[in-house]
Amino acid sequence: MAVNLSEAFLYTLAPDPEPRKKAELYLANASAQPGYGVAVLQLLGEAAVDDQVRQAAAVHFKNHVKFRWNPGELEANLRIQDSEKEQIKGYVVRLMLSSSPKIQSQLSEALAIISSHDFPSNWKGLLPELVGSLSTSTSYTTINGILQALNSIFKKFRYGYKSVELYTDLKYCLDGFAAPLLEIFTKTGAQIKATQDPATLRPLFECQRLCCRIFYSLNSQELPEFFENHMREWMDEFEYYLMYSNPVLAERDAEKESVVDQLKTAVCENINLYMEKNEEEFRDYLQRFATDVWNLLMSTSLQPAHDRLAMSAMKFLTTVSKSVHHALFSGADTLRQICESIAIPNVRIRAEDEELFELNPLEYIRRDIEGSDTDTRRRIACELVKGLMLRYRDQVTGLVSGYLGQLGASYSANPTGNWKDKDTAIYLIVALAQKQPLTGAVTTDLVNVEQFLASQINPELRGSTDILVADALKFITTFRSAVPKPVVLELMPQIIQLLVSSTNVVHSYAAGCVEKLLLVRDGGVPRYSSADLAPFQSQLLANALSALQFPDSQENPYVMKCIMRVLSVAEVGPMSVKYLDDLVGILGKVCRNPTNPTFNHYIFESVSVLVRKACERDQEVVMAFEGKLFPVFQFILQNDVAEFQPYAFQILAQLIESRGQPIPREYLVIFPVLIDQRFWQKSANVPAIIRLLQAFLLKAPREIAQGNQLQEVYNVFSRLVSRKSTEDYAFYIANAMVESLSQDLLMPIVPHLWTAFFSRLMGEHRTVKFLKLLVLFMSLFTVKHGQAVLVDSVNKVSPTQPRLFVDVLQQFWIPTLSSISGSIETKLCAVASTRLLCESALLLAEDQLWGKLLNNVVVLLVRPEEERVAEETDVPELDQVTGYGGVYAQLHHAGKKDDDPLKEIKDAKEYLCHSLNRLSMQYPGKFPGVIQQHLDAGNQEALRQMCNAYRTTIV
């Protein structure tokens, strides 16, 4: 296999796609064979193999263990066999330590992946092997390779949630490595102090940096005893490196970070960690570190090479400013120096930012308006000022306001030459804005928003430096809640015109501004209506679609999100088909090569908006939409465009639900696709297929039955209900069958449904969520087909348990009832329970059971929801739009409407009271004693008050 593998990895590097695809297919097939991972490692160990081939093989091995070491439930058959895992673990460390740096880096990542699953419980020999190699190695290439691997392995302690398992693993690692880590750190420090040779020093500094990163991981949860006992040794070394200077280690490239700066950055991160988590133990060192970091910042240049160091240093000072030791910065001169010498210079736009604006607009936007600039100098400098404002708001506000005045005067004196001053001023105002905790509105103490908008922002919208135009749009977007509606409507034509600016950042910000403005709400009501938008709607959508024609914006997610938001607010009317035409044209292009998941999500969301707003009103529009969308969906399914299949299924469900019955034959042709196992194997498809299955069952139940496909639907249900991760989807199908199927079609399936549900009830994987879903299902069954059919069908499940329904009611229904939440769900369960109470002969013969059920129905209807909802112990995972590759992206506008199966009953409390009143008249004198004996005192009073309110009685 090794020869073939070597050739295959070589061909994966080929520029010609044909041999490259063949090689990738060969590797994909080979990777499923036993022993494949070991064979790749053996190839990596052969020195005669070309370095490029070995590098490709190392990357492939890392990905192999990533996807196959511990695959998900649906891909369990892809798992590497245990025997091969042991072979890999026995080989990979030695190979990593003897490899070149590039291969060593990939194997180190693979080692970390394996460790995340197996270390330490299933790989006891790993840490002793690495520590042993560390103690015997004299080469810093090997030492750093070991430390790099340990750094990757220990990273889990930085982000892991506190648990017994995590702390057990942490203790094991501390016992095995805390002392060796300090030993190598102090030993290497001694060598640094003894030499000036740059070639010798560089690997030594890399060693110290890795030691500092491991220090960070091992201290991230809480302060370990070993580190507390040896804190002075660590802190003395940290201070030495903060003050260390050696010109021979400086980099000539202004954008390349030196090894000294990398180590100083790691030290700043460590002392910031101690300041955040171990303030009491760290206080003896705080004064001197604050001084050292201050001096470090004062001497750190604005070159990109110093960015990480400057940011980590400012983060430390920010942490101090927010702590009980904030008095270190209380002096007026100190506050002035921080603002003047540290904050303002770091906020000022640099040549690198201008270059990013022009050449990489998406990255500029990502940093500037998406909040990912938390790791830029500008943002961190503002966070430092915010930290000072917590305790010294008046002083700092006064200082910043003064600087804003100076910056404004400078710009006014020479707008062309001093435009950066205005950019700095706007950036400061936006970055230092405060979000109100209750409303979420953004405000500022630095300027009067309306006045600043009129005097300083509006002029920039009419033509200026592109960066200032973008700044102006960002200002309006940030303070959108504070800008009066008439002012926004007056500005709207200018903002719409900027959608066709040839500058990517400008038309992206204009799109974002419109989209965010349309989200503003006043007292829960949207501020801008379709009537407000009507005068601009046509030009707005035309300009937004034109923006997508610019070369760098053909898949601009901000513009597409703007289109989606406008369509969701606007009255689309007869223009809906024209708008759909535009979207289908875009879809036709991206279907052939999906690359931007966010952009594509908003295309489908826009289509979904149009379907919901237009198709539900006019069947002719539905047919027009079908004619335009079916070819696109056919292409997606036939060409297996996996990224788009979930979207297609969701919109098809919308179209079916927009149709009257019977639905056209064209839809029924799609139904077999939903049963095709190829589509179910992709986990992202499952929720969307369920959504479409629901629509079919509700709109074409008899057609499905006539096609002998109900059994196949049940088979799908059976697979889903057997797994905890998909149990809720099983209930969606079961609910749809109960709602839509007539009794003659439903009853042959019902015994199988009960058997599946009750098997899960008896199993060890029963969850709170499952019990709620089951009670809701049984309640729906009751209101749709009657309590007698429910009781009879349950009791027939097991010949040996003729009173099975009583057991289910007593053990599961009644205890779960009081934890139901949601208005429709509460009404459904209350009404179904009421029908059992008042119509079931079985229950009327069981006084104790009857009383217990009534008690919990009262709890369900009377107590506030937050008091009766049981804690959800099995929180379901929420799907998010995070990219392609197995994540379900739900379309907001394509969601199934929460239909009320009891529209004729407006008030469940009234229904209960009147039902009990009729029952009491039917059985005079029977119930007062039962109620007194089995209802809690508080619930007895609540029931009495409820009945009085509806002028009924149960006496």
PDB file of C-alpha atoms in Angstrom, residues 94-278:
ATOM      1  CA  ARG A  94       8.418   8.792  18.282  1.00  0.00           C
ATOM      2  CA  LEU A  95       7.683   9.760  14.700  1.00  0.00           C
ATOM      3  CA  MET A  96       6.708  13.292  15.673  1.00  0.00           C
ATOM      4  CA  LEU A  97       9.922  13.848  17.630  1.00  0.00           C
ATOM      5  CA  SER A  98      12.101  12.648  14.762  1.00  0.00           C
ATOM      6  CA  SER A  99      10.331  14.598  11.986  1.00  0.00           C
ATOM      7  CA  SER A 100      11.051  17.930  10.347  1.00  0.00           C
ATOM      8  CA  PRO A 101       9.287  20.996  11.830  1.00  0.00           C
ATOM      9  CA  LYS A 102       6.491  21.129   9.214  1.00  0.00           C
ATOM     10  CA  ILE A 103       5.600  17.462   9.609  1.00  0.00           C
ATOM     11  CA  GLN A 104       6.123  17.708  13.354  1.00  0.00           C
ATOM     12  CA  SER A 105       3.533  20.493  13.490  1.00  0.00           C
ATOM     13  CA  GLN A 106       0.871  18.364  11.722  1.00  0.00           C
ATOM     14  CA  LEU A 107       1.592  15.305  13.857  1.00  0.00           C
ATOM     15  CA  SER A 108       1.432  17.465  16.970  1.00  0.00           C
ATOM     16  CA  GLU A 109      -2.085  18.552  15.987  1.00  0.00           C
ATOM     17  CA  ALA A 110      -3.024  14.924  15.281  1.00  0.00           C
ATOM     18  CA  LEU A 111      -1.661  13.992  18.688  1.00  0.00           C
ATOM     19  CA  ALA A 112      -3.826  16.682  20.286  1.00  0.00           C
ATOM     20  CA  ILE A 113      -6.925  15.362  18.470  1.00  0.00           C
ATOM     21  CA  ILE A 114      -6.285  11.816  19.679  1.00  0.00           C
ATOM     22  CA  SER A 115      -5.562  13.104  23.184  1.00  0.00           C
ATOM     23  CA  SER A 116      -8.839  15.014  23.311  1.00  0.00           C
ATOM     24  CA  HIS A 117     -10.607  11.637  23.161  1.00  0.00           C
ATOM     25  CA  ASP A 118      -8.183   9.218  24.855  1.00  0.00           C
ATOM     26  CA  PHE A 119      -5.893  11.174  27.184  1.00  0.00           C
ATOM     27  CA  PRO A 120      -5.320  10.437  29.961  1.00  0.00           C
ATOM     28  CA  SER A 121      -7.788   7.631  30.740  1.00  0.00           C
ATOM     29  CA  ASN A 122      -7.093   5.560  27.612  1.00  0.00           C
ATOM     30  CA  TRP A 123      -3.502   6.651  27.015  1.00  0.00           C
ATOM     31  CA  LYS A 124      -1.693   6.427  30.332  1.00  0.00           C
ATOM     32  CA  GLY A 125       1.699   6.098  28.713  1.00  0.00           C
ATOM     33  CA  LEU A 126       1.617   9.375  26.791  1.00  0.00           C
ATOM     34  CA  LEU A 127       2.618  11.883  29.474  1.00  0.00           C
ATOM     35  CA  PRO A 128       5.400   9.707  30.979  1.00  0.00           C
ATOM     36  CA  GLU A 129       6.766   9.136  27.457  1.00  0.00           C
ATOM     37  CA  LEU A 130       6.832  12.867  26.674  1.00  0.00           C
ATOM     38  CA  VAL A 131       8.301  13.818  30.078  1.00  0.00           C
ATOM     39  CA  GLY A 132      10.948  11.126  29.740  1.00  0.00           C
ATOM     40  CA  SER A 133      11.928  12.388  26.281  1.00  0.00           C
ATOM     41  CA  LEU A 134      12.026  15.957  27.595  1.00  0.00           C
ATOM     42  CA  SER A 135      14.408  15.082  30.430  1.00  0.00           C
ATOM     43  CA  THR A 136      16.844  13.223  28.174  1.00  0.00           C
ATOM     44  CA  SER A 137      16.825  15.559  25.155  1.00  0.00           C
ATOM     45  CA  THR A 138      19.607  18.068  24.650  1.00  0.00           C
ATOM     46  CA  SER A 139      18.435  19.428  21.305  1.00  0.00           C
ATOM     47  CA  TYR A 140      16.015  22.339  21.592  1.00  0.00           C
ATOM     48  CA  THR A 141      14.460  21.265  18.289  1.00  0.00           C
ATOM     49  CA  THR A 142      13.302  18.084  20.039  1.00  0.00           C
ATOM     50  CA  ILE A 143      12.491  19.862  23.315  1.00  0.00           C
ATOM     51  CA  ASN A 144      10.333  22.408  21.509  1.00  0.00           C
ATOM     52  CA  GLY A 145       8.604  19.642  19.569  1.00  0.00           C
ATOM     53  CA  ILE A 146       7.659  17.948  22.852  1.00  0.00           C
ATOM     54  CA  LEU A 147       6.485  21.233  24.367  1.00  0.00           C
ATOM     55  CA  GLN A 148       4.471  22.036  21.246  1.00  0.00           C
ATOM     56  CA  ALA A 149       2.688  18.691  21.557  1.00  0.00           C
ATOM     57  CA  LEU A 150       2.031  19.211  25.282  1.00  0.00           C
ATOM     58  CA  ASN A 151       0.796  22.723  24.586  1.00  0.00           C
ATOM     59  CA  SER A 152      -1.756  21.336  22.111  1.00  0.00           C
ATOM     60  CA  ILE A 153      -2.842  18.597  24.525  1.00  0.00           C
ATOM     61  CA  PHE A 154      -3.253  20.912  27.528  1.00  0.00           C
ATOM     62  CA  LYS A 155      -5.276  23.545  25.648  1.00  0.00           C
ATOM     63  CA  LYS A 156      -8.477  21.759  26.638  1.00  0.00           C
ATOM     64  CA  PHE A 157      -8.022  23.084  30.188  1.00  0.00           C
ATOM     65  CA  ARG A 158      -8.400  26.665  28.924  1.00  0.00           C
ATOM     66  CA  TYR A 159     -11.904  26.250  27.585  1.00  0.00           C
ATOM     67  CA  GLY A 160     -13.334  23.161  29.287  1.00  0.00           C
ATOM     68  CA  TYR A 161     -16.319  23.480  31.596  1.00  0.00           C
ATOM     69  CA  LYS A 162     -15.676  22.649  35.225  1.00  0.00           C
ATOM     70  CA  SER A 163     -16.469  19.001  35.869  1.00  0.00           C
ATOM     71  CA  VAL A 164     -15.180  16.120  37.955  1.00  0.00           C
ATOM     72  CA  GLU A 165     -13.751  14.535  34.812  1.00  0.00           C
ATOM     73  CA  LEU A 166     -11.924  17.698  33.733  1.00  0.00           C
ATOM     74  CA  TYR A 167     -10.451  18.286  37.190  1.00  0.00           C
ATOM     75  CA  THR A 168      -9.373  14.650  37.433  1.00  0.00           C
ATOM     76  CA  ASP A 169      -7.523  15.002  34.140  1.00  0.00           C
ATOM     77  CA  LEU A 170      -6.030  18.339  35.217  1.00  0.00           C
ATOM     78  CA  LYS A 171      -4.735  16.885  38.491  1.00  0.00           C
ATOM     79  CA  TYR A 172      -3.135  14.008  36.584  1.00  0.00           C
ATOM     80  CA  CYS A 173      -1.345  16.465  34.281  1.00  0.00           C
ATOM     81  CA  LEU A 174      -0.272  18.730  37.141  1.00  0.00           C
ATOM     82  CA  ASP A 175       1.115  15.794  39.115  1.00  0.00           C
ATOM     83  CA  GLY A 176       3.035  14.616  36.094  1.00  0.00           C
ATOM     84  CA  PHE A 177       4.222  17.867  34.534  1.00  0.00           C
ATOM     85  CA  ALA A 178       4.071  20.927  36.837  1.00  0.00           C
ATOM     86  CA  ALA A 179       7.550  20.273  38.289  1.00  0.00           C
ATOM     87  CA  PRO A 180       9.224  19.321  34.954  1.00  0.00           C
ATOM     88  CA  LEU A 181       7.731  22.479  33.390  1.00  0.00           C
ATOM     89  CA  LEU A 182       9.319  24.748  36.022  1.00  0.00           C
ATOM     90  CA  GLU A 183      12.584  22.847  35.700  1.00  0.00           C
ATOM     91  CA  ILE A 184      12.858  23.319  31.939  1.00  0.00           C
ATOM     92  CA  PHE A 185      11.735  26.959  32.256  1.00  0.00           C
ATOM     93  CA  THR A 186      14.392  27.891  34.828  1.00  0.00           C
ATOM     94  CA  LYS A 187      17.100  25.834  33.111  1.00  0.00           C
ATOM     95  CA  THR A 188      16.425  27.527  29.777  1.00  0.00           C
ATOM     96  CA  GLY A 189      16.293  30.923  31.494  1.00  0.00           C
ATOM     97  CA  ALA A 190      19.786  30.374  32.841  1.00  0.00           C
ATOM     98  CA  GLN A 191      21.053  29.613  29.333  1.00  0.00           C
ATOM     99  CA  ILE A 192      19.417  32.784  27.963  1.00  0.00           C
ATOM    100  CA  LYS A 193      21.147  34.874  30.582  1.00  0.00           C
ATOM    101  CA  ALA A 194      24.491  33.277  29.679  1.00  0.00           C
ATOM    102  CA  THR A 195      24.564  33.895  25.903  1.00  0.00           C
ATOM    103  CA  GLN A 196      24.175  36.651  23.325  1.00  0.00           C
ATOM    104  CA  ASP A 197      24.367  34.479  20.194  1.00  0.00           C
ATOM    105  CA  PRO A 198      21.113  35.011  18.212  1.00  0.00           C
ATOM    106  CA  ALA A 199      21.195  31.536  16.638  1.00  0.00           C
ATOM    107  CA  THR A 200      21.384  29.982  20.116  1.00  0.00           C
ATOM    108  CA  LEU A 201      18.862  32.371  21.651  1.00  0.00           C
ATOM    109  CA  ARG A 202      15.986  31.931  19.173  1.00  0.00           C
ATOM    110  CA  PRO A 203      15.118  28.296  20.026  1.00  0.00           C
ATOM    111  CA  LEU A 204      15.608  29.131  23.725  1.00  0.00           C
ATOM    112  CA  PHE A 205      13.039  31.930  23.508  1.00  0.00           C
ATOM    113  CA  GLU A 206      10.664  29.648  21.625  1.00  0.00           C
ATOM    114  CA  CYS A 207      11.026  27.142  24.455  1.00  0.00           C
ATOM    115  CA  GLN A 208      10.154  29.808  27.028  1.00  0.00           C
ATOM    116  CA  ARG A 209       7.157  30.926  24.982  1.00  0.00           C
ATOM    117  CA  LEU A 210       5.827  27.360  24.865  1.00  0.00           C
ATOM    118  CA  CYS A 211       6.414  27.001  28.613  1.00  0.00           C
ATOM    119  CA  CYS A 212       4.382  30.161  29.156  1.00  0.00           C
ATOM    120  CA  ARG A 213       1.527  28.863  26.998  1.00  0.00           C
ATOM    121  CA  ILE A 214       1.498  25.598  28.962  1.00  0.00           C
ATOM    122  CA  PHE A 215       1.572  27.651  32.187  1.00  0.00           C
ATOM    123  CA  TYR A 216      -1.541  29.452  30.916  1.00  0.00           C
ATOM    124  CA  SER A 217      -3.370  26.182  30.195  1.00  0.00           C
ATOM    125  CA  LEU A 218      -2.537  24.564  33.529  1.00  0.00           C
ATOM    126  CA  ASN A 219      -3.595  27.693  35.469  1.00  0.00           C
ATOM    127  CA  SER A 220      -6.756  28.474  33.474  1.00  0.00           C
ATOM    128  CA  GLN A 221      -9.248  26.679  35.736  1.00  0.00           C
ATOM    129  CA  GLU A 222      -7.916  27.773  39.128  1.00  0.00           C
ATOM    130  CA  LEU A 223      -4.585  28.324  40.897  1.00  0.00           C
ATOM    131  CA  PRO A 224      -2.895  24.922  41.436  1.00  0.00           C
ATOM    132  CA  GLU A 225      -1.044  24.395  44.706  1.00  0.00           C
ATOM    133  CA  PHE A 226       2.299  23.774  42.971  1.00  0.00           C
ATOM    134  CA  PHE A 227       2.168  27.082  41.107  1.00  0.00           C
ATOM    135  CA  GLU A 228       1.071  28.952  44.226  1.00  0.00           C
ATOM    136  CA  ASN A 229       4.036  27.503  46.136  1.00  0.00           C
ATOM    137  CA  HIS A 230       6.448  28.460  43.346  1.00  0.00           C
ATOM    138  CA  MET A 231       4.849  31.755  42.333  1.00  0.00           C
ATOM    139  CA  ARG A 232       7.914  33.874  43.088  1.00  0.00           C
ATOM    140  CA  GLU A 233      10.127  31.784  40.789  1.00  0.00           C
ATOM    141  CA  TRP A 234       7.671  32.165  37.930  1.00  0.00           C
ATOM    142  CA  MET A 235       7.002  35.870  38.518  1.00  0.00           C
ATOM    143  CA  ASP A 236      10.684  36.795  38.784  1.00  0.00           C
ATOM    144  CA  GLU A 237      11.315  35.151  35.408  1.00  0.00           C
ATOM    145  CA  PHE A 238       8.240  36.820  33.906  1.00  0.00           C
ATOM    146  CA  GLU A 239       9.460  40.248  35.014  1.00  0.00           C
ATOM    147  CA  TYR A 240      12.929  39.579  33.619  1.00  0.00           C
ATOM    148  CA  TYR A 241      11.481  38.880  30.162  1.00  0.00           C
ATOM    149  CA  LEU A 242       9.168  41.906  30.229  1.00  0.00           C
ATOM    150  CA  MET A 243      12.211  44.158  30.704  1.00  0.00           C
ATOM    151  CA  TYR A 244      14.501  42.113  28.395  1.00  0.00           C
ATOM    152  CA  SER A 245      15.964  43.885  25.386  1.00  0.00           C
ATOM    153  CA  ASN A 246      18.344  42.509  22.800  1.00  0.00           C
ATOM    154  CA  PRO A 247      18.712  44.303  19.423  1.00  0.00           C
ATOM    155  CA  VAL A 248      20.315  41.240  17.795  1.00  0.00           C
ATOM    156  CA  LEU A 249      16.974  39.381  18.046  1.00  0.00           C
ATOM    157  CA  ALA A 250      14.934  42.170  16.422  1.00  0.00           C
ATOM    158  CA  GLU A 251      13.300  41.413  13.061  1.00  0.00           C
ATOM    159  CA  ARG A 252      14.037  43.549  10.000  1.00  0.00           C
ATOM    160  CA  ASP A 253      10.517  43.008   8.652  1.00  0.00           C
ATOM    161  CA  ALA A 254       8.164  45.595  10.228  1.00  0.00           C
ATOM    162  CA  GLU A 255       5.312  43.063  10.092  1.00  0.00           C
ATOM    163  CA  LYS A 256       7.146  40.082  11.593  1.00  0.00           C
ATOM    164  CA  GLU A 257       7.001  39.557  15.349  1.00  0.00           C
ATOM    165  CA  SER A 258      10.335  38.863  17.040  1.00  0.00           C
ATOM    166  CA  VAL A 259      10.849  35.883  19.356  1.00  0.00           C
ATOM    167  CA  VAL A 260      11.341  38.323  22.237  1.00  0.00           C
ATOM    168  CA  ASP A 261       8.003  40.033  21.574  1.00  0.00           C
ATOM    169  CA  GLN A 262       6.276  36.656  21.274  1.00  0.00           C
ATOM    170  CA  LEU A 263       7.542  35.714  24.721  1.00  0.00           C
ATOM    171  CA  LYS A 264       6.606  39.109  26.202  1.00  0.00           C
ATOM    172  CA  THR A 265       3.105  38.660  24.788  1.00  0.00           C
ATOM    173  CA  ALA A 266       2.805  35.250  26.446  1.00  0.00           C
ATOM    174  CA  VAL A 267       4.007  36.723  29.753  1.00  0.00           C
ATOM    175  CA  CYS A 268       1.411  39.521  29.554  1.00  0.00           C
ATOM    176  CA  GLU A 269      -1.308  36.939  28.941  1.00  0.00           C
ATOM    177  CA  ASN A 270      -0.156  34.958  31.982  1.00  0.00           C
ATOM    178  CA  ILE A 271      -0.129  37.899  34.372  1.00  0.00           C
ATOM    179  CA  ASN A 272      -3.499  39.002  32.992  1.00  0.00           C
ATOM    180  CA  LEU A 273      -4.841  35.518  33.755  1.00  0.00           C
ATOM    181  CA  TYR A 274      -3.567  35.778  37.347  1.00  0.00           C
ATOM    182  CA  MET A 275      -5.018  39.271  37.653  1.00  0.00           C
ATOM    183  CA  GLU A 276      -8.426  37.963  36.518  1.00  0.00           C
ATOM    184  CA  LYS A 277      -8.525  34.695  38.480  1.00  0.00           C
ATOM    185  CA  ASN A 278      -6.034  34.974  41.351  1.00  0.00           C
TER     186      ASN A 278
END
